[in-house]
Coordinates of C-alpha atoms in Angstrom, one line a residue:
X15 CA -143.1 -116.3 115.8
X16 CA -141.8 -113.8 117.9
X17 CA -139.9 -112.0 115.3
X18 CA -143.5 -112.4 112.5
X19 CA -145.0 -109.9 115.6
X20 CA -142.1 -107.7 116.0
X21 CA -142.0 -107.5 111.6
X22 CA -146.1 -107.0 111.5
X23 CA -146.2 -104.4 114.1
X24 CA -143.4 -102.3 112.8
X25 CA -144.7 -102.8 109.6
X26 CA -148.2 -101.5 110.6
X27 CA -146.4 -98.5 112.6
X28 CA -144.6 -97.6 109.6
X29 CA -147.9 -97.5 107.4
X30 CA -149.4 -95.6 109.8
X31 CA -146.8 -93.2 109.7
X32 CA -147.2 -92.8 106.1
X33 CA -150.6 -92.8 106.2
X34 CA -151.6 -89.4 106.8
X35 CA -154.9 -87.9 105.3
X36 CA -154.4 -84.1 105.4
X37 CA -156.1 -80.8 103.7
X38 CA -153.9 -80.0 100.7
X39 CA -152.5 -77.2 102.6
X40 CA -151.2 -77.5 106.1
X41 CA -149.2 -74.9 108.5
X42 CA -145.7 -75.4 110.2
X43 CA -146.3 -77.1 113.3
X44 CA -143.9 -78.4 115.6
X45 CA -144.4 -82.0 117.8
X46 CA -142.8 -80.7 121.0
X47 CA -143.7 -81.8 124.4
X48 CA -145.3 -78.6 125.5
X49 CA -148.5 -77.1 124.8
X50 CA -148.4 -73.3 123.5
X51 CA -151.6 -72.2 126.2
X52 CA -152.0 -68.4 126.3
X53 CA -149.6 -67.5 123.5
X54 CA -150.9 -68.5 120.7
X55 CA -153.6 -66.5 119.6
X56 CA -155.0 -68.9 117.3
X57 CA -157.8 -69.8 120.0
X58 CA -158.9 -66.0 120.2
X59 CA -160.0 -66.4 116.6
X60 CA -157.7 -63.3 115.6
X61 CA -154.5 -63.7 113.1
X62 CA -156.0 -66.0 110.7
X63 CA -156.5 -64.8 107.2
X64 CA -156.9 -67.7 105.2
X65 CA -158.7 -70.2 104.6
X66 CA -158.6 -72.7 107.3
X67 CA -159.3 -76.8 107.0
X68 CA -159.4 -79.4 109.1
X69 CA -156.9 -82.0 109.3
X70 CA -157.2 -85.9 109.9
X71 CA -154.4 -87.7 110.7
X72 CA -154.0 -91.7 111.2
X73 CA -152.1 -93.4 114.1
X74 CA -151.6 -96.4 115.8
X75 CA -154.4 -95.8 119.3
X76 CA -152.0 -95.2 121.5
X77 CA -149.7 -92.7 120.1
X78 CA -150.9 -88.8 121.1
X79 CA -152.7 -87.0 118.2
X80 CA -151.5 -83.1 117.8
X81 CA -153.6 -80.2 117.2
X82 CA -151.4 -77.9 114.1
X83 CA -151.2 -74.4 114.7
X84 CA -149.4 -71.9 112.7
X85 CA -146.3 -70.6 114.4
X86 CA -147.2 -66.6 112.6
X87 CA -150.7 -67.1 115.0
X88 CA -148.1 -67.2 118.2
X89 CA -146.7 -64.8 120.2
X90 CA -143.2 -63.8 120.6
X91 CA -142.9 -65.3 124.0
X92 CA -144.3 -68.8 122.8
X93 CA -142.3 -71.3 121.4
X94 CA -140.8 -70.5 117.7
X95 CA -143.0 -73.4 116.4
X96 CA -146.2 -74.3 118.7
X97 CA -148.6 -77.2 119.4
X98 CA -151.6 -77.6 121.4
X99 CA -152.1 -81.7 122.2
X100 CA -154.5 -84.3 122.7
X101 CA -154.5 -87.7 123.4
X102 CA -156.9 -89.5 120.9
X103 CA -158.5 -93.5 121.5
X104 CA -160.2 -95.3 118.8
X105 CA -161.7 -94.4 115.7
X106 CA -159.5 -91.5 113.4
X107 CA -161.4 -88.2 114.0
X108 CA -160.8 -84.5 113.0
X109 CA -158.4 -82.8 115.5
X110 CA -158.2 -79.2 115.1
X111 CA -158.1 -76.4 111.8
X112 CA -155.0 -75.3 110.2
X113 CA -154.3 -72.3 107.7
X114 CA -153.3 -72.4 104.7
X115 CA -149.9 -71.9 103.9
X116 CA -147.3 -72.0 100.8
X117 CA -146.3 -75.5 100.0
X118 CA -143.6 -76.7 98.3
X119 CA -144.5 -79.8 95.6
X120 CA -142.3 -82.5 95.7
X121 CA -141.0 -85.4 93.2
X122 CA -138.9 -88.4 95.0
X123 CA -137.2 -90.5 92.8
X124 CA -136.2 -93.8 94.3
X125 CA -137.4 -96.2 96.8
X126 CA -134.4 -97.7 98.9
X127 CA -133.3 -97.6 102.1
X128 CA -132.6 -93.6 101.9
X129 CA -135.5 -93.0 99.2
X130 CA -138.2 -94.1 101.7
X131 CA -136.2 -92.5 104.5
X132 CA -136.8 -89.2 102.3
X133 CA -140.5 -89.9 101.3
X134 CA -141.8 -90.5 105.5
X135 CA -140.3 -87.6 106.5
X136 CA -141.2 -84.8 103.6
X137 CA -144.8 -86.7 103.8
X138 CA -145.0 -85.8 107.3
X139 CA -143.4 -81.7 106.5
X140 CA -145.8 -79.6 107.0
X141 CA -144.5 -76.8 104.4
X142 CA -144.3 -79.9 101.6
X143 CA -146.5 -81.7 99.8
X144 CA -145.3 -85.0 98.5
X145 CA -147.5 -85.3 94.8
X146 CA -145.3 -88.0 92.9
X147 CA -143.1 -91.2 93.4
X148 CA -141.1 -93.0 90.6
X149 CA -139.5 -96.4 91.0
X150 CA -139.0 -99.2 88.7
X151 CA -140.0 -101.1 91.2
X152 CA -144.1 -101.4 90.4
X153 CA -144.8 -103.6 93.7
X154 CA -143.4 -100.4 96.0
X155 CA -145.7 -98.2 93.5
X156 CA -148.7 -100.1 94.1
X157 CA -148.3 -100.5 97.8
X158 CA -147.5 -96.8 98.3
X159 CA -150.3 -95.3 96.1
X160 CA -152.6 -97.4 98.0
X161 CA -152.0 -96.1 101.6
X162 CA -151.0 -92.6 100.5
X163 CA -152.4 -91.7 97.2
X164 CA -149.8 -90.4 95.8
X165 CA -149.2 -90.6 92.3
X166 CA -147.0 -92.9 91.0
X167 CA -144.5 -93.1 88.3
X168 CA -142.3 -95.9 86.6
X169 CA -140.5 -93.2 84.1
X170 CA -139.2 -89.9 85.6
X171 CA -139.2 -88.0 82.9
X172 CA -143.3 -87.9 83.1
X173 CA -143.5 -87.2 86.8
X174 CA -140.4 -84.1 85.8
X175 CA -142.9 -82.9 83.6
X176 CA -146.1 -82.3 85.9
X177 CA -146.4 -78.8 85.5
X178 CA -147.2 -78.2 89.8
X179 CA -144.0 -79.8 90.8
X180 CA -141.3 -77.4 92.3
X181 CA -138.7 -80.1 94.0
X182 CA -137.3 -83.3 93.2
X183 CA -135.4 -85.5 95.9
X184 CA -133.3 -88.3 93.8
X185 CA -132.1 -91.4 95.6
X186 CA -131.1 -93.5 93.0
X187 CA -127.7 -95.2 92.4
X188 CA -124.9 -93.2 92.0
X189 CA -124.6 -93.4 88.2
X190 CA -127.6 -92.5 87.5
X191 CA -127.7 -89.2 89.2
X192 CA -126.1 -87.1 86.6
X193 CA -128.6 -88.0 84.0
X194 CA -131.6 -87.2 86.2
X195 CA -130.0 -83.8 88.0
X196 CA -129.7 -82.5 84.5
X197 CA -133.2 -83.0 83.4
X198 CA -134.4 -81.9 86.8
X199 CA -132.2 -78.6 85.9
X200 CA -133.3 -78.4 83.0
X201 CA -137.1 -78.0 83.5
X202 CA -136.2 -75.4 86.0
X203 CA -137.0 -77.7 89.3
X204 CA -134.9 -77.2 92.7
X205 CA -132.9 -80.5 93.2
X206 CA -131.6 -82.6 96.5
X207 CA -129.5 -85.2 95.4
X208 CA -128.3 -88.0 97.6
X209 CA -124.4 -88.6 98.0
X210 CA -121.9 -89.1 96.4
X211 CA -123.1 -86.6 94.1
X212 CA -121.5 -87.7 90.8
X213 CA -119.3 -90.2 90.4
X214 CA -117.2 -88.1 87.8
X215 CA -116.1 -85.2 89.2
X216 CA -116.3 -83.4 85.7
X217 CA -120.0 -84.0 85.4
X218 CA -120.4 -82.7 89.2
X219 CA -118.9 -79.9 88.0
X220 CA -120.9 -78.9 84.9
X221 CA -124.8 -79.9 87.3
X222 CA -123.3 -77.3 89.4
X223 CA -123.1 -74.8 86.8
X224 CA -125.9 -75.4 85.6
X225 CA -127.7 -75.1 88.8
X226 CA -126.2 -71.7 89.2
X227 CA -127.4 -70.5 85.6
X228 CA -131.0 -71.7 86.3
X229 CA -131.4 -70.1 89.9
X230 CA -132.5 -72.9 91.8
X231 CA -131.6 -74.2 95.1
X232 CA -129.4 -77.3 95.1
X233 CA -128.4 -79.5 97.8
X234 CA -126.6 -82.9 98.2
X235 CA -127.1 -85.5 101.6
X236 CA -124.4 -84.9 103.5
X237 CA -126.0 -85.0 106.6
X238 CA -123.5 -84.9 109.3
X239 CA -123.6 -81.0 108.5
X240 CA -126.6 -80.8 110.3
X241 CA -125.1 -82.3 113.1
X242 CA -125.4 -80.2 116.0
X243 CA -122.1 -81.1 117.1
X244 CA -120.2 -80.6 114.3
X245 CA -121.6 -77.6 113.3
X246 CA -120.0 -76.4 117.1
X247 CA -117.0 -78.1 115.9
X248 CA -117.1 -76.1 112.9
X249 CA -117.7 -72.9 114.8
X250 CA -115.0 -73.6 117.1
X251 CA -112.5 -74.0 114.1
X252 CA -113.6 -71.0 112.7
X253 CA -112.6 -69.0 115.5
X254 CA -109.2 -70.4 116.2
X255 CA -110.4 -72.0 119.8
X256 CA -107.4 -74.3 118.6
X257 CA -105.0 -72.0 117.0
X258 CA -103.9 -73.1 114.1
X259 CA -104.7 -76.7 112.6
X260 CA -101.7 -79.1 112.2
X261 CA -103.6 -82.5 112.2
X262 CA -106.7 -84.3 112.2
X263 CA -108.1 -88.0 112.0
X264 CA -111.5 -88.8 110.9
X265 CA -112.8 -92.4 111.3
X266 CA -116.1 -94.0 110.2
X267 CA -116.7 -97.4 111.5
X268 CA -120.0 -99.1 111.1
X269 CA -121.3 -102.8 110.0
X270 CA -122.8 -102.2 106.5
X271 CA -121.6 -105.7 104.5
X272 CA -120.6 -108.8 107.2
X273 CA -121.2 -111.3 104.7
X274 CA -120.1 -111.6 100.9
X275 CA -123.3 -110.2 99.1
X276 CA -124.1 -109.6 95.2
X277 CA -126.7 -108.7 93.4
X278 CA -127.0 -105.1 94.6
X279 CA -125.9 -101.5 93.9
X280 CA -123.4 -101.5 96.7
X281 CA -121.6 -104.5 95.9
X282 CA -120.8 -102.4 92.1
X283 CA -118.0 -99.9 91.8
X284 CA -119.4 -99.0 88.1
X285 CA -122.8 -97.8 90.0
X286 CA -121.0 -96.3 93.3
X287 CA -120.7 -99.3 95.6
X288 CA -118.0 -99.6 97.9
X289 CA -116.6 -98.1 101.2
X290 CA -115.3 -95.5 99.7
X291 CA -118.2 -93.9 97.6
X292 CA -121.2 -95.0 99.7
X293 CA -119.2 -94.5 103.4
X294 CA -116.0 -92.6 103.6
X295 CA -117.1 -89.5 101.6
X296 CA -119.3 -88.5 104.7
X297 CA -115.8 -88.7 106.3
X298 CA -114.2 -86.2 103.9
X299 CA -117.0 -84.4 103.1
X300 CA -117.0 -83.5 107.2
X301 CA -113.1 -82.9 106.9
X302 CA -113.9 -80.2 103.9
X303 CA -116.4 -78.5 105.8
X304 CA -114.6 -78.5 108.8
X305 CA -111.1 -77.2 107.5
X306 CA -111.1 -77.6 103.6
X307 CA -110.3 -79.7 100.9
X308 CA -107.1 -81.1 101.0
X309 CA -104.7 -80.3 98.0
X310 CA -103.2 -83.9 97.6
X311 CA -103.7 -87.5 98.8
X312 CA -101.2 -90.6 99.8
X313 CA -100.7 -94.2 100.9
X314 CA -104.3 -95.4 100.0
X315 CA -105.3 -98.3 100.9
X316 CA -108.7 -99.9 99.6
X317 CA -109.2 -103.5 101.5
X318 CA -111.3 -106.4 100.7
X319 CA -112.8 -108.2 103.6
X320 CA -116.2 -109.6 102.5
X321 CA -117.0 -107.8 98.9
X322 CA -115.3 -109.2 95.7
X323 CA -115.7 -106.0 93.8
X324 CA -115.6 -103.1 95.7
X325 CA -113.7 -102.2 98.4
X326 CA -115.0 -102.7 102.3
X327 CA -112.0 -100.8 104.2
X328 CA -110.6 -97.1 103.3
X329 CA -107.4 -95.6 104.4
X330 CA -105.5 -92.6 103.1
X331 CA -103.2 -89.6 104.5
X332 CA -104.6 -85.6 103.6
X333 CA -102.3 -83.1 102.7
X334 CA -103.5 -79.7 102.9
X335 CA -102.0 -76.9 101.0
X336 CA -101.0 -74.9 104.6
X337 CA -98.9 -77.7 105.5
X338 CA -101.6 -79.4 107.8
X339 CA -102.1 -82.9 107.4
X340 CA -104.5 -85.7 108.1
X341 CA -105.5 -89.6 108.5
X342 CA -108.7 -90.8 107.4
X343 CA -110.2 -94.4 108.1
X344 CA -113.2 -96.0 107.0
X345 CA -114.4 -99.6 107.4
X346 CA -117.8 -100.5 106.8
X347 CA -117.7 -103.9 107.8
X348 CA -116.9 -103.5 111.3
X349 CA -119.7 -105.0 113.6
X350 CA -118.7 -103.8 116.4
X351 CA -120.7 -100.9 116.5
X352 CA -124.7 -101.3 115.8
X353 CA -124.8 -97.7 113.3
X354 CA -122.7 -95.6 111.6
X355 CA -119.5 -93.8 113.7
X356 CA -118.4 -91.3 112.6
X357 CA -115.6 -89.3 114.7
X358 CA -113.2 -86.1 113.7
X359 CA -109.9 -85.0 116.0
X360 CA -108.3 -82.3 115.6
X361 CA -104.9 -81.1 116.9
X362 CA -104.1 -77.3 117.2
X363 CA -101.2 -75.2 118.7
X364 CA -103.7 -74.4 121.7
X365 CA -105.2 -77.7 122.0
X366 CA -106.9 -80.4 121.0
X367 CA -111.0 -81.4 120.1
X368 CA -112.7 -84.7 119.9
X369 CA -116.0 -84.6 117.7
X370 CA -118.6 -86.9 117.5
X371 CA -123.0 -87.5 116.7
X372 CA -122.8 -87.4 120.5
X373 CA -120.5 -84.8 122.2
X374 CA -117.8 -81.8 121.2
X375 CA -114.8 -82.9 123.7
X376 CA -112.5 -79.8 123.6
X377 CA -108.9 -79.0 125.4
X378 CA -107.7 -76.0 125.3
X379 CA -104.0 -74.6 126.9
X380 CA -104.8 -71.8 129.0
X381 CA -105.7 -68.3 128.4
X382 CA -102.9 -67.4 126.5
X383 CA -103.7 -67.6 122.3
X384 CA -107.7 -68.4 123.3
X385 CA -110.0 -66.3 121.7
X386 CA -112.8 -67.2 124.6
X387 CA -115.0 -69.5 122.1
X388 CA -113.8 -72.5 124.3
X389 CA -113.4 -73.2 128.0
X390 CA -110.0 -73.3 129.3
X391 CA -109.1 -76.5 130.3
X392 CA -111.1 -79.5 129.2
X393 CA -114.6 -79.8 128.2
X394 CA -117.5 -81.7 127.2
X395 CA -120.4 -80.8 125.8
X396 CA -123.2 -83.0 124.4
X397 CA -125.2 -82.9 121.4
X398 CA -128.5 -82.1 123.0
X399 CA -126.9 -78.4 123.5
X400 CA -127.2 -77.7 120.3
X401 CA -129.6 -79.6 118.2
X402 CA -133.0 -78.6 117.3
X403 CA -136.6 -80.2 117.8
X404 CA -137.5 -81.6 114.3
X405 CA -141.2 -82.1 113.7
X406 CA -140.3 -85.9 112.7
X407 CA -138.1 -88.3 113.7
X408 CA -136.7 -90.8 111.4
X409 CA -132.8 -92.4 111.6
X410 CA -131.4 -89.6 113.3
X411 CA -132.6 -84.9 113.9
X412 CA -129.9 -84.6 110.9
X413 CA -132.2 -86.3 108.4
X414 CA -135.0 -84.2 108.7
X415 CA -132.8 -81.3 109.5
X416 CA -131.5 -81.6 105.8
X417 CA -134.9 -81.9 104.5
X418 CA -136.2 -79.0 106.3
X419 CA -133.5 -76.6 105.4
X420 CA -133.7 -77.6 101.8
X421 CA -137.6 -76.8 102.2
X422 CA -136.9 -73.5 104.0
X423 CA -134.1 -72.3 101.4
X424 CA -137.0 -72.7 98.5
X425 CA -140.0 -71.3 100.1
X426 CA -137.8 -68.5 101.6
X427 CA -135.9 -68.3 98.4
X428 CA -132.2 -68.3 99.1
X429 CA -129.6 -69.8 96.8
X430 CA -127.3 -70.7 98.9
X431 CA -126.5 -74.0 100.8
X432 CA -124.2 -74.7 103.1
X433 CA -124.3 -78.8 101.0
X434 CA -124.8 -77.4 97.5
X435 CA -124.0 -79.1 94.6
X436 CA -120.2 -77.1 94.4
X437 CA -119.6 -78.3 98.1
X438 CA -120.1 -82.1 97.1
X439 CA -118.1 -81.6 94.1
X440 CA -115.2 -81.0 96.4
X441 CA -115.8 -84.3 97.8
X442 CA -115.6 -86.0 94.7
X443 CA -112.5 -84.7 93.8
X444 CA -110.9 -86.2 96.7
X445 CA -112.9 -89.4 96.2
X446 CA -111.3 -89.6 92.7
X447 CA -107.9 -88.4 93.3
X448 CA -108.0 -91.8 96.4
X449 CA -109.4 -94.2 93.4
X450 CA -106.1 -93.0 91.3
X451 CA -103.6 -92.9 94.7
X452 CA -104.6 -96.2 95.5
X453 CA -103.3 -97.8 92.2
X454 CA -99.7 -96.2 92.9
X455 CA -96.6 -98.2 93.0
X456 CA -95.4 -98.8 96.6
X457 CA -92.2 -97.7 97.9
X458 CA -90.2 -100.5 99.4
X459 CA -88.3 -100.4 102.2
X460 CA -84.6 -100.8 102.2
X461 CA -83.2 -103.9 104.1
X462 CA -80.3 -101.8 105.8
X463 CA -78.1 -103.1 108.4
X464 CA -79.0 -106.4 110.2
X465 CA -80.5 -106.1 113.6
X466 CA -79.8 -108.7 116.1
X467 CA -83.2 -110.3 115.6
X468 CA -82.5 -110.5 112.0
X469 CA -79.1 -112.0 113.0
X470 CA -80.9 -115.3 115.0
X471 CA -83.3 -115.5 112.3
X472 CA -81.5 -115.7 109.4
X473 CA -81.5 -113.2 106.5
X474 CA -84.9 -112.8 105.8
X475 CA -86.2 -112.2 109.4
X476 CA -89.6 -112.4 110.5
X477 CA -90.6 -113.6 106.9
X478 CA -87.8 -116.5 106.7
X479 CA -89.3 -117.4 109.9
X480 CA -92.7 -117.4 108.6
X481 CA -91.8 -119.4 105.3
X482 CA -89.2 -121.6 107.7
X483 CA -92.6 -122.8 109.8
X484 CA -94.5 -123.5 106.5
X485 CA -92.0 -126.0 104.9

């Protein structure tokens, strides 16, 4: 009974999330914990030249209720993005205008975990406007057009077409993404893809191409770049804090498949299921930003523990072409840990670094070689020195951080993007060249001379012993 309460309240949370009845235009507004007072102008009645609406949003009673004001109506000394607040009780009401802004039109494509991970938070952006949903799943449809009113689709291709759509965020399987990037591309629209980006590195190659030809803004969901703390990491790389690079180990750990499962996407190397594909190229994609790609890859190791297709465990060694190396390890069945981990080291001639979601742990070897981008010594730093507020929060800042920059690089129109298209292609390649390392013949060891434990043993050691304790 306990846990029926726990699933109908969050399920009623979530739908109030989603449901949110706004104007068709609404300005940038930020939900931090401060109110904007004196700085914003918007209350003086000065600023605003357009049209300006009135916004109703629907929550839960309890939960605050926050008056939207555009950041362009606030002083320099006020917050970049600013909020007046109000706590609300009862029956939904109209809280306070807005102005009329830009907004980007959206398409999502996709309803799993990550598709309605995607649709709550670009529902709730306030420089997007979410006008169409396809899924072959019609129940989902239904449900969502009902507490949202969006429109709903079944074949993509019809919701590509509406002529007002500017964006489309796929999360689909990964073999199905090449087919639907290219007729996104094709009709001109601005495309975020979720990872991996193409299973064939080929194809990846030629959606990027095309992406260039057509102008438009392309992106792929590599989230941990908008990690504060590896984009300090990345800084720090960048200006040698380390000296130069000789090593690094990433590992991702996280419990994903604990039991033997079918039936799914995830559980089907031909649609991009496995460790490898679905886990450890955030790994390597957060190596490649970091430091590069690496040139060549050995002694892979894909491991079975639960799955029967795909693999559940990833190991490999990096070569990179300046002689640095590196160790990757991925294992998504690993309950130890209640999310994703993902950490990088990284070794250096002037120290050493530890990066993490959490904290940017750095050594460096006195002042000699240090450019001054890190403390002498050891230090620790924590992630809340260098994220950002985020005007929703869903999973973790980095998912709506994505979303928003995505937004941002459209209505600002800039082409490039630190997780474009190119960038994931990169990733691929090294996901492929694994797939092929991984299928190598193995190098076996030479028996060499006998060592006394080999002598009491016999001549097999250990494994005679073994075999001797099965007879």
């Amino acid at each position: 009974m306990a846990n029926l309460i726990r699933f109908l309240y969050h399920h009623a949370l979530a739908l109030s999330l989603l449901v949110v009845l706004r104007a068709r235009t609404q300005a940038r507004v930020c939900q931090r914990r401060h109110d904007c007072g004196p700085h914003c102008r918007a209350w003086a009645g000065t600023g605003a030249s357009a049209t300006a609406q009135w916004t109703i949003v629907a929550t839960p009673h309890t939960l605050p209720i926050y008056i939207n004001v555009p950041s362009a109506l606030c002083d320099a000394e006020a917050p970049r993005w600013c909020s007046d607040r109000m706590r609300v009780f009862g029956a939904l009401r109209a809280v306070a205008p807005v102005w009329e802004t830009a907004m980007v039109n959206v398409g999502l494509i996709g309803l799993g975990k990550m598709g309605l991970s995607h649709l709550a938070i670009v529902n709730a952006h306030p420089e997007a406007k979410l006008i169409g949903i396809c899924d072959t799943a019609s129940y989902m449809c239904s449900i969502l057009h009902k507490y949202t009113g969006i429109e709903v689709f079944s074949n993509y291709r019809e919701m590509l077409d509406r002529k007002s759509l500017d964006a489309v965020i796929i999360a689909t399987p990964s073999r199905f993404h090449g087919e639907m990037v290219r007729e996104a591309l094709l009709r001109g629209l601005h495309v975020f893809c979720e990872k991996p980006f193409c299973l064939d590195p080929g194809e990846g190659t030629s959606l990027a191409e095309l992406a260039d030809q057509k102008g438009v803004v392309n992106q792929v969901g590599y989230h941990y770049r908008f990690v504060g703390a590896f984009n300090e990491a990345k800084r720090l790389v960048d200006a040698q804090a380390l000296g130069r690079i000789h090593h690094l180990r990433v590992e991702a750990y996280g419990p994903v498949v604990l039991r033997p499962k079918g039936g799914t996407w995830r559980a089907k190397s031909s649609e991009g299921g496995g460790c490898l594909h679905d886990y450890a190229c955030h790994a390597i994609d957060i190596v490649n930003y970091l430091v590069g790609r690496p040139d060549a890859v050995s002694g892979t190791v894909l491991n079975k523990i639960f799955s029967r297709d795909v693999d559940d465990e990833v190991y490999a060694t990096l070569h990179f072409a300046d002689g640095m190396t590196g160790m990757i390890a991925a294992n998504w069945s690993d309950d130890s840990l209640r999310r994703m981990s993902t950490q990088v080291t990284l070794w250096g001639t002037n120290g050493r670094m530890v990066v993490d979601r959490q904290e940017v742990k750095t050594y460096v070897r006195g002042a000699a070689g240090c450019t001054g981008a890190a403390k002498e010594g050891w230090d620790i730093r924590h992630t809340t020195d260098f994220h950002s507020d985020v005007w929703y929060y869903l999973r973790g800042e980095e998912y709506s951080a994505q979303l928003d920059y995505f937004i941002r690089c459209i209505a600002e129109g800039r082409r490039e993007n630190i997780s474009s298209f190119a960038s994931a292609v990169q990733t691929d390649c090294v996901v492929s060249a694994m797939l092929q390392d991984a299928g190598g013949a193995w190098r076996r060891v030479d028996a060499g001379a006998r060592t006394p434990a080999q002598s009491r043993t016999g001549e097999g050691g250990l494994l005679s012993l073994v075999t001797g304790a099965l007879r």
